[in-house]
Tab-separated table of C-alpha atoms in Angstrom:
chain	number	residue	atom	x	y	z
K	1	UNK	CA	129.980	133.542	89.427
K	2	UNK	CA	130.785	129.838	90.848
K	3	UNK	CA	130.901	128.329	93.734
K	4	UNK	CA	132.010	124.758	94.987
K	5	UNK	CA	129.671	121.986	96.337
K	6	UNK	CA	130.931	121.976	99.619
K	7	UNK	CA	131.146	125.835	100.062
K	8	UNK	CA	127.463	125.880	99.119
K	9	UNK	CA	126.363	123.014	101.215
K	10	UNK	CA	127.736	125.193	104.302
K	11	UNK	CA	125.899	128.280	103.257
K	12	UNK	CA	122.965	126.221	103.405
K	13	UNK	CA	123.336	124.212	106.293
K	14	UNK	CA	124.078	127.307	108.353
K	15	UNK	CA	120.743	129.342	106.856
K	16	UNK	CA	123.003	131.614	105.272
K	17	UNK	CA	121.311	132.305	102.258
K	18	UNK	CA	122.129	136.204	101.892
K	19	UNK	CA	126.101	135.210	101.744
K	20	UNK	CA	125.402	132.321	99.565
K	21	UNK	CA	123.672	134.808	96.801
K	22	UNK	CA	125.553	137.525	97.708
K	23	UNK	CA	128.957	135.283	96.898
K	24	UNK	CA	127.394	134.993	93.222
K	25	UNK	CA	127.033	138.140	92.394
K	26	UNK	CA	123.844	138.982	93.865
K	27	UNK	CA	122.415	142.546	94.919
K	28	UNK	CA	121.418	143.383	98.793
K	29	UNK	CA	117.813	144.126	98.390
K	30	UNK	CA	115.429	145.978	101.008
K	31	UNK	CA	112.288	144.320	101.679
K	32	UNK	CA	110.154	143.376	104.477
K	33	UNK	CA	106.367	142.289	104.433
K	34	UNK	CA	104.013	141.091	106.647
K	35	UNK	CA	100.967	138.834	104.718
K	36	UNK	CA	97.824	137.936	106.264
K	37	UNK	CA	96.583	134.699	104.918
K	38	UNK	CA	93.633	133.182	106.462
K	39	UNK	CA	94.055	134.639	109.793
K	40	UNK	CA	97.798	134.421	109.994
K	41	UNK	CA	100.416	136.454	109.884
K	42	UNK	CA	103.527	135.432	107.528
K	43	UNK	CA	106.929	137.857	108.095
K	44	UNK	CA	108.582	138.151	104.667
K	45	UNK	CA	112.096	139.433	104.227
K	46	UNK	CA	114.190	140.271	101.115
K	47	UNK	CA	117.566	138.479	101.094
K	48	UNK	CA	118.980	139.596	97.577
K	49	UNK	CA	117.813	140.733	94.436
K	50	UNK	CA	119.459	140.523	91.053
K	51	UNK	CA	117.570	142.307	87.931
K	52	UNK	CA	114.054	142.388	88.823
K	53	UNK	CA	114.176	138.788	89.985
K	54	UNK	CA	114.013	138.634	94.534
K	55	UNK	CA	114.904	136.354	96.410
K	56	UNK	CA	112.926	136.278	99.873
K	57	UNK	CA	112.767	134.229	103.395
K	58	UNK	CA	109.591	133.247	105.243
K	59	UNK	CA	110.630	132.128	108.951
K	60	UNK	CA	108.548	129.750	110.137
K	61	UNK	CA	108.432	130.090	114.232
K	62	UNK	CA	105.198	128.530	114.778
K	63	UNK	CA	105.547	125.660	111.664
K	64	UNK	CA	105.720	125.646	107.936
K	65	UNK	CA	102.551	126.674	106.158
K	66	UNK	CA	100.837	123.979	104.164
K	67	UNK	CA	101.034	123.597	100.656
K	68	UNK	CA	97.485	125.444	99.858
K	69	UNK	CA	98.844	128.689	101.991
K	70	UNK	CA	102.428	128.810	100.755
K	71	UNK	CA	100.866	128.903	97.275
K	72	UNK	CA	98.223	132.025	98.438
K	73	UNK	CA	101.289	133.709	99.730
K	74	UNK	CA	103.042	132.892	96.267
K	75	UNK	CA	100.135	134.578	94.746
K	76	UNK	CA	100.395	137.693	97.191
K	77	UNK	CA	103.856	138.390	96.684
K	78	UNK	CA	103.510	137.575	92.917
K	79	UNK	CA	101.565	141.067	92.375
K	80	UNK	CA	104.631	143.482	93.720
K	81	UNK	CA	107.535	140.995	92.334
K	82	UNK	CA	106.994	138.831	89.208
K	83	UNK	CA	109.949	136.558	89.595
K	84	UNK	CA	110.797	135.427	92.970
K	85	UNK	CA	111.801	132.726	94.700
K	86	UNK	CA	110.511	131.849	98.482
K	87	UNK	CA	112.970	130.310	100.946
K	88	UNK	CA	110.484	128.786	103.637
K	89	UNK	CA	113.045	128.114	107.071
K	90	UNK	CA	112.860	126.847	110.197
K	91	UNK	CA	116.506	128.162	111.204
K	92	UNK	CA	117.255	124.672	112.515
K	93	UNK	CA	116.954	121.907	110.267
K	94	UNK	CA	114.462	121.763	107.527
K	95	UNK	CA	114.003	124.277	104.286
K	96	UNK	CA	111.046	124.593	101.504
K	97	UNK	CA	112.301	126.880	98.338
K	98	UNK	CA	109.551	127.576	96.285
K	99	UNK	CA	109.705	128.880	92.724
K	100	UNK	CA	106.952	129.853	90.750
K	101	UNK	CA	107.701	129.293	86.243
K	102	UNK	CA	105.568	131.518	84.420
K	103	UNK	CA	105.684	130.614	80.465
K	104	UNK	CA	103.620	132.444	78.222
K	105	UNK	CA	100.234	130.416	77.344
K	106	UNK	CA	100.903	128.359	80.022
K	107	UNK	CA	99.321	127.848	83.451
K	108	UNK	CA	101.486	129.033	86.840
K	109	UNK	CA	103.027	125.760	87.970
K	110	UNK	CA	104.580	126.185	91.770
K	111	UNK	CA	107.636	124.154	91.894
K	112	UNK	CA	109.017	122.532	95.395
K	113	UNK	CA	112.267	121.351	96.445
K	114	UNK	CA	112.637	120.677	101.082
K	115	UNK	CA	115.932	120.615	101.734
K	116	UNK	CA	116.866	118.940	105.212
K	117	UNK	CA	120.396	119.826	106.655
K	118	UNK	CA	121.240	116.274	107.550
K	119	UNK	CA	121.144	115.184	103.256
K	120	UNK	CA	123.024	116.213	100.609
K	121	UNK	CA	121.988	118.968	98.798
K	122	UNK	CA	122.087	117.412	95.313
K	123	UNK	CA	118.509	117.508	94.433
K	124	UNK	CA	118.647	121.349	94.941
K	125	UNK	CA	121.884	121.559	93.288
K	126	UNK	CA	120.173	120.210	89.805
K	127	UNK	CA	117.194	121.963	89.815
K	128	UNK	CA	118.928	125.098	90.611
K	129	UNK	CA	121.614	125.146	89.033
K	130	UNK	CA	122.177	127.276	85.745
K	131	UNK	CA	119.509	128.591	86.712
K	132	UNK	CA	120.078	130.813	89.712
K	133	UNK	CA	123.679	130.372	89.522
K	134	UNK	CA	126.884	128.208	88.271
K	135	UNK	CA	128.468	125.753	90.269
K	136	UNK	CA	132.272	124.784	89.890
K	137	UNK	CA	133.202	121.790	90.294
């Protein structure tokens, strides 16, 4: 499936991250989890799914988790879905997608990209691209 630059720079910048996947080809998925991590409660929903591999959203009302937590969630959510991907949100202007790349004999390494609605999204275009999808120019 493809999609153009601009049509995926509104999908983000509107939090619309179900159409966005479900415009390439993605599955509808039902999930919903609640994960208690040091004392706090993080709500987890499924946004797509496509072969095994979920994509979900962690709204952050009362601020984004720190780095040390969003990995322990990782971690959590890595024992019911091996491949995933984590769209941290604040519904307003700032997003955290978190991907965790499993190779075999190799360590778990967490990988980062924040996404603010006022940039462009190129840095997230590169990294994800070919990856989770294919962009047309």
């Amino acid at each position: 499936m493809f999609i153009s630059r601009s049509q995926f720079k509104e999908y983000l910048t509107a939090f619309n991250f179900q159409e966005l996947f479900l415009t390439l080809g993605w599955d509808n998925v039902k999930y919903n989890n609640t994960l208690d991590v040091n004392g706090v409660k993080y709500k987890l929903n499924g946004i797509v799914q496509k072969r095994g591999f979920i994509v979900i959203s962690c709204n952050s009302n009362n601020g984004f988790p720190d780095a040390n937590t969003r990995k322990k969630i990782d971690k959590q959510i890595s024992r019911l879905n091996f491949e995933h991907l984590i769209i941290y949100h604040d519904n307003s202007q700032k997003q955290i997608w978190q991907i965790s790349i499993k190779e075999p004999n190799k360590p778990i390494q967490i990988r980062e990209i924040v996404y603010h609605t006022n940039q462009e999204p190129e840095l997230l275009y590169s990294k994800l691209k070919g990856f989770l999808f294919t962009l047309d120019e």
